[in-house]
Coordinates of C-alpha atoms (C1' of nucleotides) in Angstrom, one line a residue:
Chain A
M1 CA 88.8 87.9 124.4
T2 CA 88.0 83.6 124.1
D3 CA 92.0 83.5 123.9
T4 CA 94.6 85.2 121.3
P5 CA 97.0 82.7 120.7
H6 CA 98.8 85.3 118.6
P7 CA 98.8 88.5 116.7
H8 CA 98.9 86.6 113.4
A9 CA 95.4 85.7 114.2
D10 CA 93.7 88.6 113.5
P11 CA 93.0 88.9 110.4
D12 CA 93.2 92.7 109.8
C13 CA 96.6 91.8 111.3
R14 CA 97.5 89.2 108.8
A15 CA 96.4 90.7 105.3
V16 CA 98.8 93.3 106.3
S17 CA 101.1 90.9 107.1
E18 CA 100.4 89.8 103.2
L19 CA 100.0 92.4 102.1
L20 CA 103.8 93.7 103.7
S21 CA 104.7 89.8 102.1
R22 CA 103.9 90.9 98.4
V23 CA 106.4 94.3 98.7
G24 CA 108.9 91.9 100.0
D25 CA 109.1 89.6 97.3
K26 CA 111.5 89.5 94.2
W27 CA 109.7 90.8 92.0
T28 CA 106.4 92.9 92.8
V29 CA 107.9 95.8 93.2
L30 CA 110.2 95.9 90.2
I31 CA 107.1 95.5 87.9
V32 CA 105.0 97.8 89.9
K33 CA 108.1 101.1 89.0
A34 CA 108.0 99.8 85.4
L35 CA 104.8 100.2 84.9
E36 CA 104.6 103.2 86.7
A37 CA 107.4 104.8 84.4
K38 CA 104.5 103.9 81.7
P39 CA 102.3 107.9 80.8
R40 CA 99.2 107.8 82.2
G41 CA 96.5 104.9 80.8
R42 CA 99.5 103.5 78.0
G43 CA 99.7 100.1 79.3
C44 CA 102.9 97.7 78.9
R45 CA 102.8 94.2 77.1
F46 CA 103.9 91.3 78.8
N47 CA 107.1 90.5 76.9
E48 CA 107.7 93.8 76.5
L49 CA 107.2 93.7 80.6
K50 CA 109.2 91.1 81.0
R51 CA 112.6 93.2 78.6
E52 CA 112.3 96.4 80.9
V53 CA 112.4 94.1 85.0
G54 CA 115.3 92.3 83.7
G55 CA 116.6 88.6 84.7
I56 CA 112.6 87.6 85.7
S57 CA 110.7 84.5 84.2
Q58 CA 107.7 83.9 82.0
Q59 CA 106.4 81.7 85.2
M60 CA 107.6 84.5 87.4
L61 CA 106.0 86.9 85.7
T62 CA 102.7 85.9 85.1
R63 CA 101.9 84.8 88.8
T64 CA 103.3 88.0 90.0
L65 CA 101.1 89.9 87.7
R66 CA 98.0 87.4 88.1
T67 CA 98.4 88.0 92.2
L68 CA 98.3 92.4 91.3
E69 CA 95.5 91.8 88.8
R70 CA 92.9 89.9 91.8
D71 CA 93.9 92.5 93.7
G72 CA 93.1 95.1 91.7
M73 CA 96.5 96.6 91.7
V74 CA 96.9 96.2 87.1
A75 CA 94.7 95.9 84.6
R76 CA 95.3 93.4 82.1
T77 CA 93.6 94.3 78.6
V78 CA 93.0 91.4 76.3
H79 CA 94.0 91.8 72.5
H80 CA 92.3 89.4 69.9
T81 CA 94.5 90.2 67.3
V82 CA 96.9 87.6 65.9
P83 CA 99.4 87.5 66.8
P84 CA 97.5 88.2 70.7
S85 CA 98.6 90.8 72.1
V86 CA 97.9 91.7 76.3
E87 CA 98.5 95.2 77.7
Y88 CA 99.3 95.9 81.6
A89 CA 98.6 98.5 83.2
L90 CA 98.5 100.6 87.2
T91 CA 94.9 101.0 89.0
D92 CA 95.0 103.8 90.6
L93 CA 95.2 101.1 93.6
G94 CA 98.2 100.1 92.1
H95 CA 99.4 103.7 91.4
S96 CA 98.0 104.9 94.8
L97 CA 100.4 101.6 96.9
A98 CA 103.9 103.1 94.7
V99 CA 103.6 106.2 97.1
P100 CA 104.4 104.4 100.6
V101 CA 106.1 102.4 99.1
M102 CA 108.8 104.6 97.0
A103 CA 108.4 106.6 100.3
L104 CA 110.2 103.4 102.1
A105 CA 112.7 102.6 98.8
D106 CA 113.8 106.6 99.0
W107 CA 114.5 105.7 103.5
T108 CA 116.3 103.4 102.1
F109 CA 118.4 105.1 99.7
A110 CA 118.4 107.8 102.1
H111 CA 120.6 105.4 105.0
L112 CA 122.7 103.2 103.4
P113 CA 125.8 104.8 104.0
Q114 CA 124.6 104.3 108.4
I115 CA 123.6 101.4 106.9
H116 CA 126.9 99.7 105.6
A117 CA 128.8 101.4 108.5
N118 CA 126.8 100.3 110.8
R119 CA 127.4 96.4 109.9
A120 CA 131.2 96.7 109.0
A121 CA 131.3 97.9 112.7
Y122 CA 129.5 94.9 113.5
D123 CA 131.3 92.6 112.0
G124 CA 134.3 94.2 112.3
A125 CA 133.8 93.4 116.9
L126 CA 133.7 90.3 116.2
G127 CA 136.6 89.3 114.0
E128 CA 138.8 91.7 116.8
A129 CA 136.2 90.0 119.1
A130 CA 139.0 86.9 119.4
Chain B
M1 CA 127.1 100.4 78.6
T2 CA 129.4 97.3 79.1
D3 CA 126.1 95.1 80.1
T4 CA 123.6 95.6 82.5
P5 CA 121.9 91.9 83.0
H6 CA 119.3 92.8 84.7
P7 CA 118.1 96.2 87.7
H8 CA 119.4 93.6 90.3
A9 CA 122.9 94.2 89.0
D10 CA 123.2 97.5 90.4
P11 CA 124.1 97.3 94.4
D12 CA 122.3 100.3 95.6
C13 CA 118.6 98.0 94.0
R14 CA 120.1 95.0 95.6
A15 CA 120.2 96.8 98.8
V16 CA 117.3 98.2 98.7
S17 CA 115.7 95.0 97.4
E18 CA 116.8 93.5 100.8
L19 CA 115.5 96.0 103.0
L20 CA 112.1 95.5 100.8
S21 CA 113.0 92.2 102.2
R22 CA 114.0 91.9 105.7
V23 CA 110.2 94.5 106.0
G24 CA 108.2 91.5 104.7
D25 CA 109.8 89.3 106.4
K26 CA 107.7 86.7 108.6
W27 CA 109.0 89.2 112.3
T28 CA 110.7 91.8 111.3
V29 CA 107.8 94.3 111.8
L30 CA 106.6 92.4 114.5
I31 CA 109.1 93.0 116.8
V32 CA 109.8 95.9 115.7
K33 CA 106.4 97.4 116.9
A34 CA 106.5 95.4 119.8
L35 CA 109.3 97.6 121.2
E36 CA 108.4 100.8 119.6
A37 CA 105.5 100.9 121.8
K38 CA 107.8 100.9 125.0
P39 CA 108.6 104.1 126.0
R40 CA 111.8 105.7 125.1
G41 CA 115.4 104.3 126.2
R42 CA 113.9 101.8 128.1
G43 CA 114.9 98.1 127.0
C44 CA 112.4 95.1 126.8
R45 CA 114.4 91.4 128.0
F46 CA 114.0 88.5 125.8
N47 CA 111.5 86.2 126.9
E48 CA 109.4 89.6 127.1
L49 CA 109.5 90.2 123.8
K50 CA 109.0 86.7 122.9
R51 CA 105.6 86.3 124.8
E52 CA 103.8 90.3 122.9
V53 CA 105.7 88.9 119.7
G54 CA 103.9 85.6 120.6
G55 CA 103.7 82.2 118.2
I56 CA 107.2 83.2 117.5
S57 CA 110.3 80.7 118.4
Q58 CA 113.6 81.1 120.2
Q59 CA 115.2 80.3 116.9
M60 CA 113.7 83.1 114.4
L61 CA 113.5 85.7 117.5
T62 CA 117.6 85.3 117.4
R63 CA 117.9 85.1 114.6
T64 CA 115.8 88.4 114.3
L65 CA 117.5 91.1 116.3
R66 CA 120.5 89.9 115.8
T67 CA 120.3 91.1 111.8
L68 CA 118.2 94.2 113.0
E69 CA 121.8 94.6 115.0
R70 CA 123.8 94.0 112.8
D71 CA 122.1 96.5 111.0
G72 CA 121.9 99.2 113.5
M73 CA 118.4 99.1 113.8
V74 CA 118.7 97.3 117.4
A75 CA 120.4 97.9 120.1
R76 CA 121.6 94.7 122.9
T77 CA 122.7 95.3 126.6
V78 CA 123.5 92.7 127.7
H79 CA 124.2 92.7 132.1
H80 CA 126.4 89.7 134.1
T81 CA 123.9 89.2 136.5
V82 CA 122.6 85.5 137.3
P83 CA 120.6 84.7 135.8
P84 CA 121.7 86.9 133.1
S85 CA 119.5 89.4 132.1
V86 CA 119.2 91.0 128.2
E87 CA 118.0 94.0 127.3
Y88 CA 116.7 95.1 124.0
A89 CA 115.9 97.9 122.4
L90 CA 115.2 100.6 119.9
T91 CA 118.0 103.1 118.4
D92 CA 117.6 106.3 116.7
L93 CA 117.5 104.3 112.9
G94 CA 115.5 101.8 114.7
H95 CA 113.0 104.1 115.0
S96 CA 113.0 106.0 112.3
L97 CA 112.7 102.7 110.2
A98 CA 109.7 102.2 112.1
V99 CA 108.0 105.5 110.1
P100 CA 107.8 104.2 106.7
V101 CA 106.9 101.0 107.2
M102 CA 103.3 102.3 109.8
A103 CA 103.0 104.1 106.2
L104 CA 102.3 101.3 104.8
A105 CA 100.9 98.7 107.6
D106 CA 99.1 102.6 107.6
W107 CA 97.9 102.2 103.6
T108 CA 97.2 98.6 103.8
F109 CA 95.1 99.1 106.3
A110 CA 92.6 101.9 104.4
H111 CA 92.6 99.5 101.3
L112 CA 91.2 96.0 102.7
P113 CA 87.9 96.9 102.2
Q114 CA 88.9 98.1 98.2
I115 CA 91.2 94.8 98.0
H116 CA 89.3 92.3 99.4
A117 CA 86.1 93.2 97.2
N118 CA 88.4 93.3 94.0
R119 CA 90.3 89.6 95.2
A120 CA 86.4 88.4 95.1
A121 CA 85.3 89.9 92.4
Y122 CA 87.4 88.7 90.4
D123 CA 87.6 85.5 91.8
G124 CA 83.4 85.2 91.5
A125 CA 84.8 85.8 87.6
L126 CA 86.4 82.8 87.0
G127 CA 83.6 81.0 89.2
E128 CA 81.1 82.6 86.4
A129 CA 83.0 81.9 83.3
A130 CA 82.0 78.4 83.2
Chain C
dC1 C1' 117.3 83.8 131.4
dT2 C1' 119.7 84.0 126.8
dG3 C1' 121.2 81.4 123.4
dT4 C1' 123.3 77.8 119.6
dA5 C1' 123.2 73.5 116.7
dT6 C1' 120.9 71.0 114.2
dC7 C1' 117.1 68.1 112.5
dC8 C1' 113.9 68.2 108.6
dG9 C1' 109.4 69.9 106.2
dT10 C1' 107.6 73.3 103.6
dC11 C1' 107.3 76.6 99.7
dA12 C1' 109.1 80.4 96.4
dC13 C1' 111.8 80.4 92.5
dG14 C1' 114.0 79.5 88.6
dA15 C1' 114.3 76.4 84.3
dT16 C1' 112.5 74.0 80.5
dA17 C1' 108.7 72.4 77.6
dC18 C1' 104.5 72.6 75.0
dT19 C1' 99.7 74.4 73.8
dG20 C1' 97.1 78.2 71.7
Chain D
dC1 C1' 103.5 87.0 71.5
dA2 C1' 101.2 85.3 75.7
dG3 C1' 100.6 81.4 78.9
dT4 C1' 100.0 76.9 81.5
dA5 C1' 102.0 73.0 83.3
dT6 C1' 106.1 70.2 85.3
dC7 C1' 110.2 69.1 88.3
dG8 C1' 113.8 70.6 90.7
dT9 C1' 116.4 72.5 93.9
dG10 C1' 117.7 75.8 97.5
dA11 C1' 116.0 79.1 101.0
dC12 C1' 113.6 79.8 105.0
dG13 C1' 110.8 78.8 109.3
dG14 C1' 109.5 76.0 112.8
dA15 C1' 110.9 72.6 116.7
dT16 C1' 113.7 70.1 119.3
dA17 C1' 117.6 69.4 122.1
dC18 C1' 121.6 70.8 124.2
dA19 C1' 124.8 75.0 126.9
dG20 C1' 126.8 78.9 129.8

DNA sequence: CTGTATCCGTCACGATACTG
DNA sequence: CAGTATCGTGACGGATACAG
């Protein structure tokens, strides 16, 4: 009651924003999607994942995987062999996240024509304003 | 077959990424949420919206609203009075977008304790590694 | 009241080189 | 093969000043 500067001050709200940002970033969804395609229980090696996602740098792949691992979305398994090999796999939490995310993706896909039409109309209106 | 550099090259995939980024940005969801709270058909003035979202600059409010308007998510109605007044309201498309977005927000909210526990465990493991 | 234009700091992202 | 360290760049977001 003291005073609420703005909605983001609320811890829960911040957490939701944070997760939304995560989903909205450039690679998270692509990585989750790639891992989700794998048969349940089977992991994916680092470079294998890198190839499947495509166009991602080692840096970003490592960073994004670390974040996902920290949140418990992916599990990391190290095999101390020579050469070393590491397997990544979605956890239950990771799989469950994929559900609402894919729903959003489906929404986008379904409304794509509409959105494109809207943009064309908007941009067109600007041009003819002269 | 010619060659697929990376998934983002596909127009549809790019469009989905784009929408995801939009949702993941700092203000879009908060604005949509504020507009959604309004009774159907009733608009919201610029500064009224600014107050309700809280902590947003005019700059960002204008930019985000423009983007949403261009995509047909919000409708902008200008009343040529003195002083001028403008009303913003969600369109049908905007309302329908709110559904999957809120589903994602609900997922986050539901799994918040789990995620926090995971982070604590992860960070804790790092500390004791020494 | 409702915008637009400008400047500036921050940080996400990418490329590269290096290590175990 | 997997990962870290370092550096550069550019987009994004915020503050401010100005205009209709």
